[in-house]
Short mmCIF file of C-alpha atoms in Angstrom, two decimals:
data_model
loop_
_atom_site.label_atom_id
_atom_site.label_comp_id
_atom_site.label_asym_id
_atom_site.label_seq_id
_atom_site.Cartn_x
_atom_site.Cartn_y
_atom_site.Cartn_z
CA MET A 557 93.31 -15.20 -52.00
CA GLN A 558 96.03 -13.36 -53.88
CA LEU A 559 95.33 -11.24 -56.96
CA LYS A 560 97.13 -13.63 -59.28
CA GLN A 561 94.91 -16.45 -58.05
CA TYR A 562 91.82 -14.29 -58.55
CA TRP A 563 92.90 -13.43 -62.05
CA CYS A 564 93.62 -17.02 -63.04
CA LEU A 565 90.25 -18.01 -61.66
CA ALA A 566 88.29 -15.21 -63.24
CA VAL A 567 89.84 -14.53 -66.62
CA LEU A 568 92.66 -16.77 -67.74
CA CYS A 569 91.50 -20.13 -66.50
CA PHE A 570 87.80 -19.30 -66.22
CA GLY A 571 87.36 -21.54 -63.21
CA ALA A 572 83.77 -20.99 -62.27
CA ALA A 573 83.20 -20.12 -58.65
CA ALA A 574 80.04 -21.14 -56.90
CA GLY A 575 76.95 -19.57 -58.39
CA SER A 576 74.14 -20.59 -60.67
CA ALA A 577 71.12 -19.23 -62.46
CA ASN A 578 68.51 -21.47 -63.97
CA ALA A 579 70.94 -24.39 -63.43
CA GLN A 580 73.57 -22.62 -65.57
CA GLN A 581 77.07 -22.33 -64.17
CA LEU A 582 78.27 -18.74 -63.96
CA HIS A 583 81.78 -17.33 -64.25
CA THR A 584 81.79 -15.33 -61.06
CA LEU A 585 83.97 -12.68 -59.46
CA GLU A 586 83.85 -12.75 -55.68
CA PHE A 587 85.68 -10.51 -53.24
CA LYS A 588 85.64 -10.58 -49.46
CA SER A 589 86.84 -7.01 -48.90
CA PRO A 590 87.29 -3.68 -50.68
CA LYS A 591 91.06 -4.19 -50.61
CA GLU A 592 90.67 -7.39 -52.63
CA LEU A 593 88.59 -5.42 -55.13
CA HIS A 594 91.29 -2.74 -55.33
CA ARG A 595 93.95 -5.37 -55.98
CA PHE A 596 91.85 -6.99 -58.70
CA PHE A 597 91.72 -3.69 -60.58
CA ARG A 598 95.40 -2.84 -60.12
CA TYR A 599 97.08 -2.47 -63.50
CA GLU A 600 99.23 -5.37 -64.63
CA LYS A 601 100.59 -5.67 -68.15
CA GLY A 602 98.62 -8.22 -70.15
CA LYS A 603 95.56 -8.18 -67.91
CA THR A 604 92.23 -7.62 -69.66
CA ILE A 605 88.82 -7.16 -68.04
CA ILE A 606 85.43 -6.94 -69.77
CA SER A 607 82.68 -4.55 -68.68
CA GLY A 608 79.11 -4.98 -69.85
CA HIS A 609 77.70 -1.55 -70.69
CA ARG A 610 74.19 -1.45 -69.18
CA GLY A 611 74.76 -5.19 -68.77
CA SER A 612 74.25 -6.40 -72.35
CA ILE A 613 71.83 -6.16 -75.27
CA GLU A 614 72.64 -9.66 -76.54
CA ALA A 615 70.55 -12.84 -76.78
CA GLY A 616 67.25 -10.94 -77.04
CA LEU A 617 67.63 -9.67 -73.47
CA PRO A 618 66.98 -6.12 -72.28
CA GLU A 619 69.65 -3.77 -71.00
CA ASN A 620 69.85 -3.12 -67.25
CA SER A 621 68.25 -6.48 -66.45
CA ILE A 622 69.40 -9.31 -64.19
CA ALA A 623 68.65 -11.77 -66.98
CA ALA A 624 71.16 -10.02 -69.26
CA PHE A 625 73.82 -9.94 -66.52
CA GLU A 626 73.40 -13.66 -65.90
CA LYS A 627 73.59 -14.50 -69.60
CA VAL A 628 76.94 -12.71 -69.86
CA LEU A 629 78.29 -14.56 -66.83
CA GLU A 630 77.37 -17.86 -68.47
CA HIS A 631 80.03 -17.02 -71.06
CA THR A 632 82.69 -14.93 -69.32
CA PRO A 633 83.62 -13.14 -66.11
CA ALA A 634 82.66 -9.47 -66.40
CA PHE A 635 81.57 -6.50 -64.37
CA PHE A 636 78.59 -4.34 -65.26
CA GLU A 637 78.02 -0.63 -65.69
CA ILE A 638 74.41 0.07 -64.72
CA ASP A 639 72.12 3.10 -64.51
CA PRO A 640 70.37 4.01 -61.25
CA ARG A 641 67.38 6.38 -61.44
CA LEU A 642 64.82 7.63 -58.95
CA THR A 643 61.11 6.94 -59.03
CA LYS A 644 58.49 9.44 -57.90
CA ASP A 645 58.54 7.87 -54.42
CA SER A 646 62.37 7.81 -54.24
CA VAL A 647 62.98 4.13 -54.98
CA ILE A 648 66.22 3.61 -56.92
CA ILE A 649 65.64 1.48 -60.01
CA LEU A 650 67.71 0.66 -63.11
CA MET A 651 66.88 2.66 -66.23
CA HIS A 652 69.29 4.38 -68.60
CA ASP A 653 66.88 6.93 -70.09
CA ALA A 654 64.96 9.55 -68.14
CA THR A 655 61.88 8.26 -69.96
CA LEU A 656 60.29 4.82 -70.19
CA ASP A 657 59.44 4.79 -73.89
CA ARG A 658 62.53 3.16 -75.44
CA THR A 659 63.12 0.31 -73.01
CA THR A 660 59.66 -0.54 -71.58
CA ASN A 661 56.01 -0.78 -72.56
CA GLY A 662 55.36 2.37 -70.54
CA ARG A 663 55.43 6.00 -71.58
CA GLY A 664 56.56 9.15 -69.83
CA LYS A 665 59.23 10.16 -67.34
CA VAL A 666 60.54 7.67 -64.80
CA ALA A 667 60.32 10.36 -62.13
CA ASP A 668 56.56 10.73 -62.66
CA PHE A 669 55.76 7.16 -61.56
CA THR A 670 55.89 5.30 -58.26
CA TRP A 671 57.73 2.02 -57.88
CA GLU A 672 54.41 0.23 -57.47
CA GLU A 673 53.40 1.53 -60.90
CA LEU A 674 56.73 0.87 -62.60
CA LYS A 675 57.06 -2.71 -61.44
CA GLN A 676 54.02 -3.62 -63.51
CA LEU A 677 55.88 -2.75 -66.73
CA ARG A 678 57.90 -5.09 -68.92
CA LEU A 679 61.27 -4.41 -70.53
CA LYS A 680 61.96 -4.31 -74.27
CA ASP A 681 64.98 -5.75 -76.06
CA LYS A 682 67.21 -3.67 -78.36
CA ASP A 683 64.79 -4.16 -81.28
CA GLY A 684 61.78 -2.96 -79.30
CA ASN A 685 60.34 -6.43 -78.70
CA LEU A 686 58.58 -6.91 -75.39
CA THR A 687 60.21 -9.41 -73.02
CA PRO A 688 58.93 -11.06 -69.83
CA HIS A 689 61.57 -9.22 -67.78
CA ARG A 690 60.74 -6.37 -65.44
CA ILE A 691 62.53 -3.29 -64.10
CA PRO A 692 64.76 -4.20 -61.14
CA THR A 693 65.55 -2.02 -58.14
CA LEU A 694 69.17 -1.16 -57.44
CA ALA A 695 68.97 -2.87 -54.04
CA GLU A 696 67.72 -6.06 -55.71
CA VAL A 697 70.57 -5.98 -58.23
CA ILE A 698 73.19 -5.35 -55.56
CA GLU A 699 71.98 -8.35 -53.58
CA TRP A 700 71.94 -10.46 -56.76
CA ALA A 701 75.51 -9.38 -57.60
CA ARG A 702 76.95 -10.31 -54.20
CA GLY A 703 79.43 -13.15 -54.76
CA LYS A 704 78.90 -13.06 -58.53
CA THR A 705 80.21 -9.86 -60.06
CA ILE A 706 81.08 -6.17 -59.68
CA LEU A 707 78.68 -3.30 -60.33
CA ASN A 708 79.67 0.14 -61.60
CA LEU A 709 76.95 2.66 -60.78
CA ASP A 710 76.74 5.36 -63.43
CA ARG A 711 75.80 8.91 -62.51
CA LYS A 712 72.19 9.73 -63.42
CA ASP A 713 69.65 11.55 -61.24
CA VAL A 714 70.21 9.85 -57.89
CA PRO A 715 71.73 12.19 -55.28
CA LEU A 716 75.26 11.16 -54.27
CA GLU A 717 74.13 10.93 -50.65
CA MET A 718 71.44 8.35 -51.48
CA THR A 719 73.88 6.25 -53.49
CA ALA A 720 76.48 6.33 -50.73
CA ASP A 721 73.86 5.47 -48.09
CA LEU A 722 72.62 2.43 -50.01
CA ILE A 723 76.12 1.04 -50.54
CA ARG A 724 76.75 1.49 -46.81
CA GLU A 725 73.43 -0.05 -45.75
CA LEU A 726 74.01 -3.12 -47.94
CA ASP A 727 77.72 -3.31 -47.01
CA ALA A 728 78.57 -3.54 -50.72
CA TYR A 729 82.01 -1.87 -50.78
CA ALA A 730 83.69 -5.13 -51.84
CA PHE A 731 81.83 -5.29 -55.16
CA VAL A 732 80.17 -1.94 -55.97
CA MET A 733 82.02 0.99 -57.54
CA VAL A 734 80.69 4.42 -58.45
CA THR A 735 81.25 6.50 -61.57
CA VAL A 736 82.56 10.00 -60.85
CA HIS A 737 83.04 12.88 -63.29
CA SER A 738 85.12 15.16 -61.09
CA PRO A 739 87.57 15.10 -58.18
CA GLU A 740 84.84 16.72 -56.07
CA GLN A 741 82.48 13.79 -56.63
CA ALA A 742 85.32 11.37 -55.89
CA ARG A 743 86.14 13.18 -52.65
CA PHE A 744 82.48 13.06 -51.57
CA TYR A 745 82.41 9.26 -51.80
CA LEU A 746 85.84 8.77 -50.24
CA ASP A 747 84.87 10.98 -47.30
CA LYS A 748 81.91 8.65 -46.78
CA ASN A 749 84.13 5.57 -46.96
CA LYS A 750 87.85 5.69 -47.77
CA HIS A 751 87.66 2.24 -49.40
CA GLN A 752 85.03 3.18 -52.01
CA MET A 753 86.11 1.98 -55.48
CA LEU A 754 85.78 4.61 -58.20
CA SER A 755 85.33 4.65 -61.97
CA ALA A 756 86.70 8.08 -62.83
CA HIS A 757 86.37 9.99 -66.09
CA ILE A 758 89.97 11.03 -66.77
CA GLN A 759 90.35 11.74 -70.47
CA THR A 760 93.06 14.40 -70.43
CA GLU A 761 96.32 15.17 -68.68
CA ALA A 762 94.68 18.22 -67.12
CA LYS A 763 91.94 16.07 -65.59
CA LEU A 764 94.53 13.64 -64.24
CA GLU A 765 96.41 16.51 -62.64
CA ALA A 766 93.16 17.74 -61.06
CA TYR A 767 92.60 14.34 -59.41
CA GLN A 768 96.20 14.30 -58.26
CA LYS A 769 95.98 17.83 -56.85
CA ALA A 770 92.83 16.83 -54.96
CA LYS A 771 94.75 13.89 -53.49
CA ILE A 772 92.34 11.29 -54.87
CA PRO A 773 94.12 7.93 -54.53
CA PHE A 774 94.80 6.22 -57.84
CA ASN A 775 95.00 2.80 -56.20
CA ARG A 776 91.22 2.56 -55.82
CA MET A 777 90.01 3.63 -59.22
CA ILE A 778 89.79 2.70 -62.86
CA ALA A 779 89.99 5.49 -65.44
CA TYR A 780 87.58 5.90 -68.34
CA ILE A 781 89.62 7.61 -71.07
CA GLY A 782 87.09 7.69 -73.93
CA PRO A 783 85.17 5.75 -76.59
CA ASP A 784 87.80 5.28 -79.28
CA ILE A 785 91.41 4.78 -80.30
CA LYS A 786 93.16 8.14 -80.69
CA PRO A 787 96.75 9.42 -80.47
CA GLY A 788 96.36 10.94 -77.00
CA ASN A 789 95.48 7.58 -75.48
CA ARG A 790 99.11 6.45 -75.36
CA THR A 791 100.00 9.31 -73.04
CA MET A 792 97.07 8.52 -70.76
CA TYR A 793 97.95 4.82 -70.65
CA ARG A 794 101.52 5.66 -69.67
CA LEU A 795 100.59 8.16 -66.96
CA LEU A 796 97.74 6.17 -65.44
CA ASN A 797 99.32 2.71 -65.69
CA ALA A 798 102.42 4.08 -63.92
CA ARG A 799 100.10 4.88 -61.00
CA GLY A 800 98.69 1.35 -61.04
CA THR A 801 95.42 2.48 -62.65
CA MET A 802 93.73 0.46 -65.39
CA CYS A 803 92.37 2.39 -68.38
CA MET A 804 88.94 1.70 -69.88
CA ILE A 805 87.71 2.32 -73.41
CA SER A 806 83.95 2.07 -74.05
CA ALA A 807 83.06 0.68 -77.47
CA ALA A 808 79.34 1.20 -76.84
CA PRO A 809 78.94 4.48 -78.79
CA THR A 810 81.56 3.63 -81.41
CA TYR A 811 82.83 0.19 -82.41
CA ASP A 812 79.78 -1.71 -81.15
CA LYS A 813 77.89 -0.04 -83.98
CA LEU A 814 80.04 -1.53 -86.76
CA PRO A 815 77.85 -3.57 -89.13
CA THR A 816 79.43 -7.03 -88.82
CA ALA A 817 80.69 -9.24 -86.02
CA ALA A 818 84.02 -9.59 -87.84
CA ALA A 819 84.50 -5.83 -88.02
CA ARG A 820 83.57 -5.44 -84.36
CA ALA A 821 85.95 -8.23 -83.30
CA GLU A 822 88.80 -6.56 -85.17
CA ALA A 823 88.04 -3.28 -83.40
CA TYR A 824 87.88 -4.92 -79.97
CA ARG A 825 91.27 -6.53 -80.51
CA ALA A 826 92.67 -3.19 -81.71
CA ILE A 827 91.49 -1.48 -78.50
CA ILE A 828 93.47 -3.94 -76.38
CA ALA A 829 96.47 -3.74 -78.70
CA ASP A 830 96.35 0.05 -78.34
CA GLY A 831 96.85 -0.31 -74.58
CA ALA A 832 93.45 -0.36 -72.89
CA SER A 833 93.09 -2.98 -70.18
CA ILE A 834 89.30 -2.70 -69.66
CA LEU A 835 86.92 -2.87 -72.61
CA GLU A 836 83.34 -1.81 -72.01
CA SER A 837 80.73 -2.92 -74.52
CA ASP A 838 77.02 -3.41 -75.14
CA LEU A 839 78.11 -6.80 -76.53
CA PRO A 840 80.33 -8.32 -73.82
CA ILE A 841 79.78 -11.90 -75.00
CA GLU A 842 81.04 -10.92 -78.46
CA VAL A 843 83.99 -9.16 -76.86
CA ALA A 844 84.90 -12.28 -74.86
CA LYS A 845 84.87 -14.35 -78.05
CA ALA A 846 86.90 -11.78 -79.99
CA LEU A 847 89.54 -11.66 -77.28
CA ALA A 848 89.43 -15.43 -76.73
CA LEU A 849 88.28 -14.86 -73.14
CA HIS A 850 85.42 -17.33 -73.26
CA ARG A 851 84.65 -21.01 -72.93
#
C-alpha cells in the first residue's frame, strides 16, 4: 500500500482498519515492513500525526496502560510514547517514574520489586483514583500494538542492548521506534538493525550537524525539537523538513497544562500553524478534536 493510501486511511479519511477492543472499532495504523513505517513518517506538507504521551490521561484511564491506548484509538489514529523500566528480576514493564507511588497503589522503587510482586498492583488515574487496570509488560504491549499502532520507546533505565534484543525477538521493527538522545545511541540501534525507526532529540542546529556528521540517516527518524513554540523552531523545521524528517513538539509539559479546553485547543492549533507536523500530548483525544482529526 502506498503512503498516500496509508495516510488517507489513517488520518484524513479515518477508515478504520481491522481491530477491535471491547467491541469498539479502533482507528488503526498497520505496517507490513519497516520501510512502510519509514514512508509513513516521511515529511509531507500538510500532514499531521498525533502522538499520545505515555498513552493518555483522559477518560479516567491511567497513563502507560493498554486501556488508555485503546480509548485513544476509538477516537483517532495515533502512535504512543511509552516508558519501559526494569523490575528487580529484569522484566521490562511500563512505568514513567522510577517509583511506584504516583501511578500505583504501591510504594517504593520499581527496581526493588519483582514482576510477580508488581503485577498485583493497580494503576491510578491522573487524579490519584485507583483503577482496575494493572501494570503491563513491554512485551505484552508490543504484541497488543501489532496491527493497531506504533510505539515509541522512551529512554529510561533499560539497557539499550535489552531493548534492541526484545524488538528483534518480537520482530517489531515495522511498528516500534526508539527514542535516542545522541548520535551514539542512534548508531547503536542502527548497527543492530539498519531499519530501526528512531525518535531523535534534535533541538538545535549543532545537534542536527552532529547527527549528520555521524551519518545517521534522516529518512528513518522523526525529530523532537522541544515543548513549545519559539523563534528557533522555524530554522529547525526548514532544515529537518528538507531532509524529509517530520518535527515533533510535545505539549505535555507546556500547553497541556493550560486551564481550559478552549485555551489548549488554541495552543494545539498554533503548534501546527507554527510548522510542527507531529503533536505529542497527554490529551491526544482533545488534540484530535482541536485539529478536526476525529470522528
